[in-house]
CSV table of C-alpha atoms and ligand atoms in Angstrom, one decimal:
chain,number,residue,atom,x,y,z
A,273,MET,CA,-2.9,8.5,-28.6
A,274,THR,CA,-6.5,9.8,-29.1
A,275,ALA,CA,-7.7,12.9,-31.1
A,276,THR,CA,-7.4,15.1,-27.7
A,277,GLY,CA,-3.8,14.0,-27.2
A,278,THR,CA,-4.8,11.3,-24.0
A,279,TRP,CA,-3.8,7.7,-24.0
A,280,ASP,CA,-5.9,5.3,-26.1
A,281,GLN,CA,-8.1,2.5,-24.7
A,282,ASP,CA,-5.3,-0.3,-25.1
A,283,THR,CA,-2.9,1.8,-23.4
A,284,PHE,CA,-5.5,2.3,-20.7
A,285,ALA,CA,-6.3,-1.0,-20.2
A,286,ALA,CA,-2.9,-2.2,-20.1
A,287,ALA,CA,-1.8,0.5,-17.7
A,288,VAL,CA,-4.9,-0.4,-15.4
A,289,GLY,CA,-3.6,-4.2,-15.4
A,290,GLU,CA,-0.4,-2.7,-13.8
A,291,ALA,CA,-2.2,-0.2,-11.6
A,292,VAL,CA,-4.2,-2.8,-9.7
A,293,LEU,CA,-1.3,-4.7,-8.6
A,294,ALA,CA,-0.7,-2.1,-6.0
A,295,PRO,CA,-1.3,-3.0,-2.2
A,296,SER,CA,-4.7,-2.4,-0.7
A,297,ILE,CA,-6.1,-2.9,2.8
A,298,HIS,CA,-7.2,-6.6,3.0
A,299,ASN,CA,-6.6,-6.9,-0.7
A,300,SER,CA,-9.9,-5.1,-1.0
A,301,GLN,CA,-9.0,-3.3,-4.2
A,302,PRO,CA,-11.3,-0.2,-3.5
A,303,TRP,CA,-10.6,1.5,-7.0
A,304,ARG,CA,-12.3,2.6,-10.2
A,305,PHE,CA,-10.3,3.7,-13.2
A,306,ARG,CA,-12.1,6.1,-15.7
A,307,ARG,CA,-10.5,7.4,-19.0
A,308,THR,CA,-11.8,10.7,-19.7
A,309,VAL,CA,-11.3,13.4,-22.3
A,310,HIS,CA,-8.8,14.9,-20.0
A,311,GLY,CA,-6.9,11.6,-19.2
A,312,ILE,CA,-7.4,9.1,-16.5
A,313,GLU,CA,-9.2,9.5,-13.0
A,314,VAL,CA,-8.3,6.8,-10.4
A,315,ARG,CA,-11.2,7.1,-7.8
A,316,VAL,CA,-12.1,5.4,-4.4
A,317,ASP,CA,-14.8,2.6,-4.9
A,318,ARG,CA,-17.1,3.3,-1.9
A,319,ASP,CA,-18.7,0.1,-2.1
A,320,ARG,CA,-15.3,-1.6,-1.3
A,321,VAL,CA,-14.5,0.6,1.5
A,322,LEU,CA,-14.1,-1.8,4.6
A,323,PRO,CA,-16.9,-0.8,7.2
A,324,VAL,CA,-15.3,-1.8,10.2
A,325,CYS,CA,-11.3,-1.4,9.8
A,326,ASP,CA,-11.6,1.6,7.6
A,327,PRO,CA,-14.9,3.5,8.5
A,328,ASP,CA,-13.8,6.8,7.3
A,329,GLY,CA,-12.1,5.3,3.9
A,330,ARG,CA,-8.7,6.6,4.8
A,331,ALA,CA,-6.9,3.2,3.7
A,332,ALA,CA,-9.1,3.1,0.6
A,333,ARG,CA,-7.6,6.6,-0.3
A,334,VAL,CA,-4.1,5.6,0.5
A,335,SER,CA,-4.6,2.3,-1.7
A,336,CYS,CA,-5.9,4.5,-4.6
A,337,GLY,CA,-3.0,6.5,-4.4
A,338,ALA,CA,-0.6,3.4,-4.5
A,339,ALA,CA,-2.6,2.3,-7.6
A,340,ALA,CA,-2.1,5.5,-9.4
A,341,THR,CA,1.6,5.1,-8.9
A,342,ASN,CA,1.7,2.1,-10.8
A,343,LEU,CA,-0.5,3.7,-13.3
A,344,ALA,CA,1.8,6.6,-13.8
A,345,LEU,CA,4.8,4.3,-14.1
A,346,ALA,CA,3.0,2.0,-16.7
A,347,LEU,CA,2.4,5.1,-18.6
A,348,ALA,CA,5.8,6.4,-18.3
A,349,VAL,CA,7.6,3.5,-19.8
A,350,THR,CA,5.3,3.9,-22.9
A,351,GLY,CA,7.1,7.2,-23.4
A,352,ARG,CA,3.8,9.0,-22.9
A,353,PRO,CA,4.1,10.1,-18.9
A,354,ALA,CA,1.4,11.5,-16.8
A,355,ALA,CA,1.5,14.3,-14.3
A,356,CYS,CA,-0.7,13.4,-11.3
A,357,ALA,CA,-2.8,15.7,-9.2
A,358,ALA,CA,-4.2,14.1,-6.0
A,359,GLY,CA,-7.3,15.4,-4.6
A,360,PRO,CA,-9.9,13.8,-1.7
A,361,GLY,CA,-10.6,10.7,-3.0
A,362,VAL,CA,-9.2,10.8,-6.3
A,363,VAL,CA,-5.9,11.0,-8.5
A,364,ARG,CA,-6.2,12.8,-12.0
A,365,LEU,CA,-3.6,11.7,-14.4
A,366,ALA,CA,-3.1,14.1,-17.4
A,367,PRO,CA,-0.7,13.4,-20.4
A,368,ASP,CA,2.7,15.3,-19.7
A,369,GLU,CA,5.2,15.9,-22.3
A,370,ALA,CA,6.4,12.9,-24.3
A,371,ARG,CA,9.9,11.5,-23.1
A,372,ALA,CA,11.9,8.4,-22.5
A,373,ALA,CA,11.2,6.7,-19.1
A,374,THR,CA,14.2,7.5,-16.8
A,375,PRO,CA,16.2,4.6,-15.6
A,376,LEU,CA,14.7,4.8,-12.0
A,377,GLU,CA,11.2,4.6,-13.5
A,378,ARG,CA,12.0,1.5,-15.6
A,379,ARG,CA,13.5,0.0,-12.5
A,380,LEU,CA,10.4,0.6,-10.5
A,381,HIS,CA,8.1,-0.3,-13.1
A,382,ARG,CA,9.9,-3.8,-13.2
A,383,GLN,CA,8.9,-4.4,-9.8
A,384,ILE,CA,5.3,-3.9,-10.1
A,385,PRO,CA,4.5,-7.5,-10.5
A,386,LEU,CA,7.3,-8.7,-8.3
A,387,ARG,CA,6.4,-6.8,-5.3
A,388,HIS,CA,4.2,-8.4,-2.5
A,389,THR,CA,3.6,-7.9,1.1
A,390,ASN,CA,5.7,-10.4,2.9
A,391,ARG,CA,4.3,-11.9,6.0
A,392,ALA,CA,7.0,-14.9,6.1
A,393,PRO,CA,9.6,-14.9,8.6
A,394,PHE,CA,12.4,-12.4,8.0
A,395,VAL,CA,16.0,-13.6,8.1
A,396,GLN,CA,18.2,-12.4,10.9
A,397,ALA,CA,20.2,-10.2,9.0
A,398,ARG,CA,20.7,-6.3,9.3
A,399,VAL,CA,19.6,-4.0,7.0
A,400,ASP,CA,22.6,-1.8,5.7
A,401,PRO,CA,21.9,1.6,7.2
A,402,GLY,CA,22.8,3.4,3.9
A,403,VAL,CA,19.9,1.2,2.3
A,404,LEU,CA,17.5,2.5,4.9
A,405,ALA,CA,18.7,6.2,4.3
A,406,ARG,CA,17.9,5.6,0.7
A,407,LEU,CA,14.3,4.7,1.5
A,408,ALA,CA,13.7,7.6,3.8
A,409,GLU,CA,15.4,9.9,1.2
A,410,ALA,CA,13.0,8.8,-1.4
A,411,VAL,CA,9.9,9.3,0.8
A,412,ALA,CA,11.1,12.9,1.9
A,413,ALA,CA,11.6,13.7,-2.1
A,414,GLY,CA,8.1,12.6,-2.5
A,415,GLY,CA,6.7,14.8,0.2
A,416,GLY,CA,6.6,12.4,2.9
A,417,TRP,CA,8.6,11.1,6.3
A,418,LEU,CA,9.9,7.4,7.3
A,419,ASP,CA,11.0,7.5,10.5
A,420,PHE,CA,13.1,4.2,11.4
A,421,ALA,CA,13.1,3.2,15.1
A,422,GLY,CA,16.7,4.0,15.5
A,423,ASP,CA,17.3,2.1,18.8
A,424,GLU,CA,15.9,-0.5,20.7
A,425,ALA,CA,13.7,1.6,23.2
A,426,THR,CA,12.0,3.1,20.2
A,427,LEU,CA,11.4,-0.3,18.5
A,428,ALA,CA,9.8,-1.5,21.9
A,429,VAL,CA,7.5,1.6,21.8
A,430,LEU,CA,6.5,0.8,18.2
A,431,ALA,CA,5.9,-3.0,19.1
A,432,SER,CA,4.0,-2.3,22.2
A,433,LEU,CA,1.6,0.3,20.3
A,434,THR,CA,1.1,-2.3,17.6
A,435,ARG,CA,0.4,-4.9,20.2
A,436,GLN,CA,-2.1,-2.7,22.1
A,437,ALA,CA,-3.9,-1.8,18.9
A,438,ASP,CA,-4.2,-5.4,17.7
A,439,ALA,CA,-5.7,-6.5,20.9
A,440,ARG,CA,-8.1,-3.8,20.9
A,441,LEU,CA,-9.1,-4.6,17.2
A,442,ALA,CA,-9.3,-8.3,18.0
A,443,ALA,CA,-11.6,-7.7,21.1
A,444,ASP,CA,-14.3,-6.3,18.4
A,445,PRO,CA,-16.4,-9.5,17.0
A,446,ARG,CA,-17.1,-7.1,13.9
A,447,TYR,CA,-13.4,-6.7,13.1
A,448,VAL,CA,-12.7,-10.3,13.6
A,449,ALA,CA,-15.8,-11.2,11.4
A,450,GLU,CA,-14.6,-8.8,8.4
A,451,LEU,CA,-10.9,-10.0,8.6
A,452,ARG,CA,-12.2,-13.6,8.5
A,453,ALA,CA,-14.5,-12.6,5.4
A,454,TRP,CA,-11.1,-11.2,3.8
A,455,SER,CA,-9.1,-14.1,4.5
A,456,ARG,CA,-9.3,-17.0,2.1
A,457,SER,CA,-8.6,-20.7,2.5
A,458,ALA,CA,-7.8,-21.1,-1.4
A,459,ASP,CA,-5.3,-18.9,-3.4
A,460,LEU,CA,-7.3,-18.7,-6.2
A,461,ALA,CA,-9.8,-16.0,-4.8
A,462,VAL,CA,-9.6,-12.8,-7.0
A,463,GLU,CA,-9.7,-10.7,-3.7
A,464,GLY,CA,-8.9,-11.0,-0.1
A,465,VAL,CA,-5.7,-12.6,1.3
A,466,GLY,CA,-5.3,-16.2,0.3
A,467,ARG,CA,-3.3,-19.2,2.3
A,468,SER,CA,0.1,-18.7,0.6
A,469,ALA,CA,0.3,-15.1,1.2
A,470,ALA,CA,-1.1,-15.0,4.6
A,471,GLY,CA,2.1,-16.3,6.1
A,472,ALA,CA,1.9,-18.4,9.5
A,473,ALA,CA,-0.5,-17.5,12.1
A,474,PRO,CA,0.7,-14.9,14.4
A,475,HIS,CA,2.9,-16.1,17.4
A,476,PRO,CA,2.1,-14.6,20.8
A,477,GLU,CA,5.5,-13.9,21.3
A,478,GLU,CA,6.5,-12.2,18.0
A,479,LEU,CA,7.7,-8.3,18.5
A,480,MET,CA,5.6,-6.8,15.8
A,481,PRO,CA,2.1,-8.7,15.8
A,482,ARG,CA,0.9,-9.6,12.3
A,483,ARG,CA,-2.4,-9.3,11.2
A,484,ASP,CA,-4.1,-12.8,11.5
A,485,PHE,CA,-5.2,-13.8,8.1
A,486,GLY,CA,-5.9,-17.4,9.0
A,487,GLY,CA,-2.7,-18.8,8.4
A,488,PRO,CA,-1.7,-22.2,9.7
A,489,ASP,CA,0.0,-22.5,13.3
A,490,LEU,CA,3.9,-23.2,12.9
A,491,ALA,CA,6.5,-24.3,15.1
A,492,VAL,CA,8.5,-21.2,15.5
A,493,THR,CA,12.3,-21.2,15.7
A,494,HIS,CA,12.9,-17.4,15.9
A,495,ASP,CA,10.7,-14.5,15.9
A,496,PRO,CA,9.5,-14.0,12.6
A,497,THR,CA,9.1,-10.5,13.0
A,498,ARG,CA,12.6,-9.8,14.4
A,499,SER,CA,13.8,-7.3,12.1
A,500,PRO,CA,15.3,-4.0,13.4
A,501,ALA,CA,14.0,-1.9,10.4
A,502,VAL,CA,10.8,-1.0,11.5
A,503,ALA,CA,9.7,2.4,10.3
A,504,VAL,CA,6.7,4.8,10.7
A,505,PHE,CA,5.3,6.6,7.6
A,506,GLY,CA,3.4,9.6,6.8
A,507,VAL,CA,3.1,12.7,4.8
A,508,HIS,CA,3.2,16.5,5.8
A,509,GLY,CA,-1.0,16.7,6.1
A,510,ASP,CA,-3.7,14.3,7.0
A,511,HIS,CA,-6.7,15.4,5.2
A,512,ALA,CA,-8.4,13.2,2.6
A,513,ALA,CA,-6.0,14.7,-0.3
A,514,ASP,CA,-3.0,13.9,1.9
A,515,GLU,CA,-4.2,10.3,2.3
A,516,VAL,CA,-4.3,9.7,-1.4
A,517,ARG,CA,-0.7,11.4,-1.7
A,518,ALA,CA,0.5,9.1,1.0
A,519,GLY,CA,-0.7,6.3,-1.0
A,520,LEU,CA,1.3,7.8,-4.0
A,521,VAL,CA,4.3,7.9,-1.9
A,522,LEU,CA,4.0,4.6,-0.5
A,523,GLN,CA,3.8,2.8,-3.5
A,524,HIS,CA,6.9,4.6,-4.6
A,525,LEU,CA,8.6,3.3,-1.4
A,526,LEU,CA,7.5,-0.1,-1.8
A,527,LEU,CA,8.7,-0.3,-5.4
A,528,LEU,CA,11.9,1.2,-4.3
A,529,ALA,CA,12.8,-1.4,-1.4
A,530,ALA,CA,11.9,-4.2,-3.6
A,531,ASP,CA,14.3,-2.9,-6.4
A,532,LEU,CA,16.8,-2.8,-3.6
A,533,GLY,CA,16.0,-6.4,-2.6
A,534,LEU,CA,14.1,-6.0,0.5
A,535,SER,CA,10.9,-7.3,1.4
A,536,THR,CA,8.3,-5.4,3.3
A,537,ALA,CA,5.5,-6.3,6.1
A,538,MET,CA,2.9,-3.5,6.7
A,539,TYR,CA,1.0,-2.7,9.9
A,540,SER,CA,-1.9,-0.6,10.1
A,541,GLN,CA,-3.6,-1.8,13.5
A,542,PRO,CA,-1.9,1.2,15.4
A,543,ILE,CA,-3.2,3.5,12.5
A,544,GLU,CA,-6.9,2.2,12.9
A,545,VAL,CA,-7.2,2.8,16.5
A,546,PRO,CA,-7.6,6.7,17.0
A,547,ALA,CA,-6.1,6.7,20.5
A,548,VAL,CA,-3.0,4.6,19.5
A,549,ARG,CA,-2.5,6.5,16.4
A,550,GLU,CA,-2.1,9.7,18.5
A,551,GLN,CA,0.4,7.9,20.7
A,552,LEU,CA,2.4,6.6,17.6
A,553,ARG,CA,2.4,10.2,16.4
A,554,ARG,CA,3.8,11.5,19.5
A,555,ALA,CA,6.2,8.7,19.7
A,556,VAL,CA,7.7,9.7,16.4
A,557,HIS,CA,7.5,13.5,17.1
A,558,ARG,CA,5.4,14.4,14.2
A,559,LEU,CA,2.9,17.0,13.5
A,560,PHE,CA,0.7,14.9,11.2
A,561,ASP,CA,-1.1,11.6,11.5
A,562,PRO,CA,1.0,8.4,10.5
A,563,GLN,CA,-0.2,6.3,7.7
A,564,LEU,CA,1.6,3.2,8.2
A,565,VAL,CA,4.1,1.1,10.2
A,566,LEU,CA,6.5,-0.8,8.0
A,567,ARG,CA,9.0,-3.6,8.6
A,568,PHE,CA,11.7,-4.0,5.9
A,569,GLY,CA,14.3,-6.9,5.8
A,570,TYR,CA,15.3,-10.0,3.7
A,571,ALA,CA,12.7,-13.1,3.5
A,572,PRO,CA,12.2,-15.6,1.2
A,573,ALA,CA,9.5,-14.9,-1.5
A,574,THR,CA,6.1,-15.5,-0.4
A,575,GLY,CA,2.8,-16.1,-2.1
A,576,ALA,CA,0.9,-13.6,-4.2
A,577,THR,CA,-2.6,-12.5,-4.0
A,578,ASN,CA,-5.1,-12.2,-6.9
A,579,ARG,CA,-6.9,-9.4,-8.5
A,580,ARG,CA,-10.3,-8.9,-9.9
A,581,PRO,CA,-10.3,-8.8,-13.8
A,582,VAL,CA,-9.4,-5.5,-15.1
A,583,ALA,CA,-12.9,-5.0,-17.0
A,584,ASP,CA,-14.6,-4.9,-13.4
A,585,VAL,CA,-12.6,-2.0,-12.5
A,586,MET,CA,-12.3,0.3,-15.7
A,587,GLU,CA,-14.9,2.6,-17.3
A,588,VAL,CA,-15.0,5.2,-20.0
A,589,ASP,CA,-16.3,8.6,-20.4
A,590,PRO,CA,-19.3,8.7,-22.7
A,591,ALA,CA,-17.9,11.4,-24.5
A,592,LEU,CA,-15.1,9.2,-25.7
A,593,THR,CA,-17.1,6.1,-26.5
A,594,ALA,CA,-19.3,8.4,-28.5
A,595,GLY,CA,-16.2,8.3,-30.7
A,596,ARG,CA,-15.6,12.2,-30.4
A,597,ALA,CA,-12.3,11.9,-29.2
A,598,GLY,CA,-10.7,8.8,-30.7
B,9,FMN,C1,-3.2,1.0,3.7
B,9,FMN,C2,-2.9,-0.4,3.9
B,9,FMN,C3,-2.8,-0.9,4.9
B,9,FMN,C4,-2.2,-2.5,5.1
B,9,FMN,N1,-2.2,-2.8,6.3
B,9,FMN,C5,-1.8,-4.1,6.4
B,9,FMN,C6,-1.8,-5.0,7.9
B,9,FMN,O1,-2.1,-4.3,8.8
B,9,FMN,N2,-1.4,-6.2,7.8
B,9,FMN,C7,-0.9,-6.7,6.7
B,9,FMN,O2,-0.3,-8.0,6.7
B,9,FMN,N3,-1.1,-6.2,5.5
B,9,FMN,C8,-1.5,-4.8,5.4
B,9,FMN,N4,-1.5,-4.1,4.1
B,9,FMN,C9,-1.1,-5.2,2.8
B,9,FMN,C10,-2.4,-5.7,2.1
B,9,FMN,O3,-2.9,-6.5,3.0
B,9,FMN,C11,-2.0,-6.3,0.9
B,9,FMN,O4,-1.3,-5.1,0.3
B,9,FMN,C12,-2.8,-6.8,0.2
B,9,FMN,O5,-3.4,-8.2,0.5
B,9,FMN,C13,-2.4,-7.3,-1.4
B,9,FMN,O6,-1.4,-7.9,-1.2
B,9,FMN,P1,0.1,-7.4,-1.9
B,9,FMN,O7,0.5,-6.3,-1.2
B,9,FMN,O8,1.0,-8.7,-1.7
B,9,FMN,O9,-0.1,-7.2,-3.3
B,9,FMN,C14,-1.9,-3.0,3.9
B,9,FMN,C15,-2.2,-2.5,3.0
B,9,FMN,C16,-2.6,-1.1,2.6
B,9,FMN,C17,-2.6,-0.5,1.3
């Protein structure tokens, strides 16, 4: 700890190393972490907001919220937890009263390096409804909602909206160029989605059209996206600070799903086309905009994506470097 009772530089650096393992749109890692006299701030890095698929920075804000959840868990297991406050484009973490991490915090923390977005074919096994209920309850406890498609008709609506959005986006050459720029043919790149994480190229027949990160064409024996556990996720609000909050809740959900042995695939195409997003909102009878469509199931482990060096995303308030506060 420092003289002001906040986290020291080593604790900060170690926690940022875990924070950056959060998901982000196209693995763009649109975040910066600043150690201040009051604690730590996670802010959107505007230079890394994707101009075509995320013109308003919504997905970047969700990504920052997700990173802040990892950061908070990393701090919690040191015995010096953080209180998180979400604002538009920022999460501020201030030291909370010292205490031992809870068993749940420890379990979620263990999943941080193990969780990956999975674009591989899911096995055709049903997820126990009790497990899905636990996910939805956790989201509700965090201030969000997770609405599973409870029947084939609803699933067909969600699939159709995802397909419509995907087709509209794919018709825009700027969108295609941006997606190509973040799809990497090697696995070594420190940003973007590499070959082993990309999964196979989307098949025209698949129910939930996956985003095409340039994976190879593979002979398909069953629909790789055929999984009944498809859900729409959001929070009770859709302003900039709510989007950051959505990221906080989303990462908690993803880590809990991983802890329960589930793989997760994410779909933001229907969120990125405003008219489709509105239809999606109506389809799930929600007041506020949805933030993501998710698919849960069981799948073999998938390739991971890499991250930029933590030194590239960390900064320290000059008041601290001047040595005034340790
Ligand atoms: C807001 C948001 C939207 C995303 N949308 C998609 C998507 O539409 N399709 C997809 O395959 N992955 C999507 N992802 C997952 C990212 O591509 C993934 O998090 C990133 O490549 C890093 O990989 P990882 O999750 O395995 O760590 C999304 C992630 C976030 C945070």
